[in-house]
Amino acid sequence: ILEDIYQSSAKLLFPLSEEESYATIIEEARRLVNAKYGSIFLSRGGRLKRVYSTVPAEQQIKPRKNGITQRGFQSRIPVVFSK
């Protein structure tokens, strides 16, 4: 797994646009954890805003004030959802 993580992180060493960076991060994270979809949320004005997602629009969640995504944001611990 360490070799996989190294290879994934090496892909971010090249100059990429913001959108390309998000796409690479999600692509590599999905590969590492065998996920179907991924999303990136960033803090904007103290609130979480989705800046990139491969989740179909009809399946996207909205961060709730006391939801799991918000708690992950506040605790600064990444959240990975799995079935």
GROMACS .gro file of C-alpha atoms in nm:
model
   83
    1ILE     CA    1   0.000   0.000   0.000
    2LEU     CA    2   0.288   0.240   0.068
    3GLU     CA    3   0.406   0.204  -0.291
    4ASP     CA    4   0.052   0.280  -0.410
    5ILE     CA    5   0.037   0.592  -0.192
    6TYR     CA    6   0.380   0.702  -0.319
    7GLN     CA    7   0.273   0.659  -0.682
    8SER     CA    8  -0.048   0.852  -0.618
    9SER     CA    9   0.130   1.139  -0.445
   10ALA     CA   10   0.390   1.160  -0.723
   11LYS     CA   11   0.112   1.250  -0.967
   12LEU     CA   12   0.055   1.572  -0.773
   13LEU     CA   13   0.415   1.691  -0.813
   14PHE     CA   14   0.354   1.816  -1.166
   15PRO     CA   15   0.202   2.159  -1.231
   16LEU     CA   16  -0.174   2.116  -1.260
   17SER     CA   17  -0.468   2.353  -1.274
   18GLU     CA   18  -0.695   2.363  -0.971
   19GLU     CA   19  -0.954   2.149  -1.152
   20GLU     CA   20  -0.689   1.899  -1.267
   21SER     CA   21  -0.556   1.877  -0.910
   22TYR     CA   22  -0.903   1.800  -0.775
   23ALA     CA   23  -0.961   1.537  -1.044
   24THR     CA   24  -0.625   1.373  -0.972
   25ILE     CA   25  -0.683   1.371  -0.597
   26ILE     CA   26  -1.025   1.207  -0.639
   27GLU     CA   27  -0.905   0.961  -0.902
   28GLU     CA   28  -0.616   0.845  -0.685
   29ALA     CA   29  -0.819   0.836  -0.363
   30ARG     CA   30  -1.088   0.630  -0.536
   31ARG     CA   31  -0.823   0.388  -0.661
   32LEU     CA   32  -0.657   0.356  -0.320
   33VAL     CA   33  -0.978   0.281  -0.130
   34ASN     CA   34  -1.165   0.112  -0.415
   35ALA     CA   35  -1.442   0.373  -0.416
   36LYS     CA   36  -1.697   0.436  -0.686
   37TYR     CA   37  -1.722   0.813  -0.633
   38GLY     CA   38  -1.547   1.095  -0.450
   39SER     CA   39  -1.602   1.458  -0.352
   40ILE     CA   40  -1.382   1.738  -0.227
   41PHE     CA   41  -1.525   1.995   0.013
   42LEU     CA   42  -1.337   2.311   0.112
   43SER     CA   43  -1.408   2.577   0.369
   44ARG     CA   44  -1.556   2.888   0.214
   45GLY     CA   45  -1.664   3.159   0.455
   46GLY     CA   46  -1.670   2.912   0.745
   47ARG     CA   47  -1.898   2.672   0.558
   48LEU     CA   48  -1.824   2.362   0.358
   49LYS     CA   49  -1.857   2.397  -0.018
   50ARG     CA   50  -1.825   2.113  -0.267
   51VAL     CA   51  -1.555   2.214  -0.514
   52TYR     CA   52  -1.526   1.885  -0.705
   53SER     CA   53  -1.726   1.566  -0.725
   54THR     CA   54  -1.765   1.253  -0.932
   55VAL     CA   55  -2.091   1.171  -0.752
   56PRO     CA   56  -2.396   1.202  -0.980
   57ALA     CA   57  -2.589   1.521  -0.900
   58GLU     CA   58  -2.898   1.333  -0.781
   59GLN     CA   59  -2.689   1.142  -0.524
   60GLN     CA   60  -2.488   1.434  -0.385
   61ILE     CA   61  -2.529   1.517  -0.020
   62LYS     CA   62  -2.559   1.862   0.131
   63PRO     CA   63  -2.353   1.908   0.446
   64ARG     CA   64  -2.587   1.951   0.743
   65LYS     CA   65  -2.502   2.171   1.039
   66ASN     CA   66  -2.447   1.869   1.267
   67GLY     CA   67  -2.393   1.601   1.003
   68ILE     CA   68  -2.098   1.364   0.955
   69THR     CA   69  -1.933   1.582   0.692
   70GLN     CA   70  -1.952   1.890   0.914
   71ARG     CA   71  -1.820   1.697   1.214
   72GLY     CA   72  -1.529   1.570   1.004
   73PHE     CA   73  -1.459   1.927   0.900
   74GLN     CA   74  -1.468   2.058   1.256
   75SER     CA   75  -1.252   1.776   1.396
   76ARG     CA   76  -1.012   1.791   1.096
   77ILE     CA   77  -1.035   1.412   1.059
   78PRO     CA   78  -1.100   1.288   0.702
   79VAL     CA   79  -1.424   1.097   0.647
   80VAL     CA   80  -1.442   0.797   0.416
   81PHE     CA   81  -1.784   0.646   0.355
   82SER     CA   82  -1.806   0.280   0.268
   83LYS     CA   83  -2.081   0.024   0.227
   0.00000   0.00000   0.00000
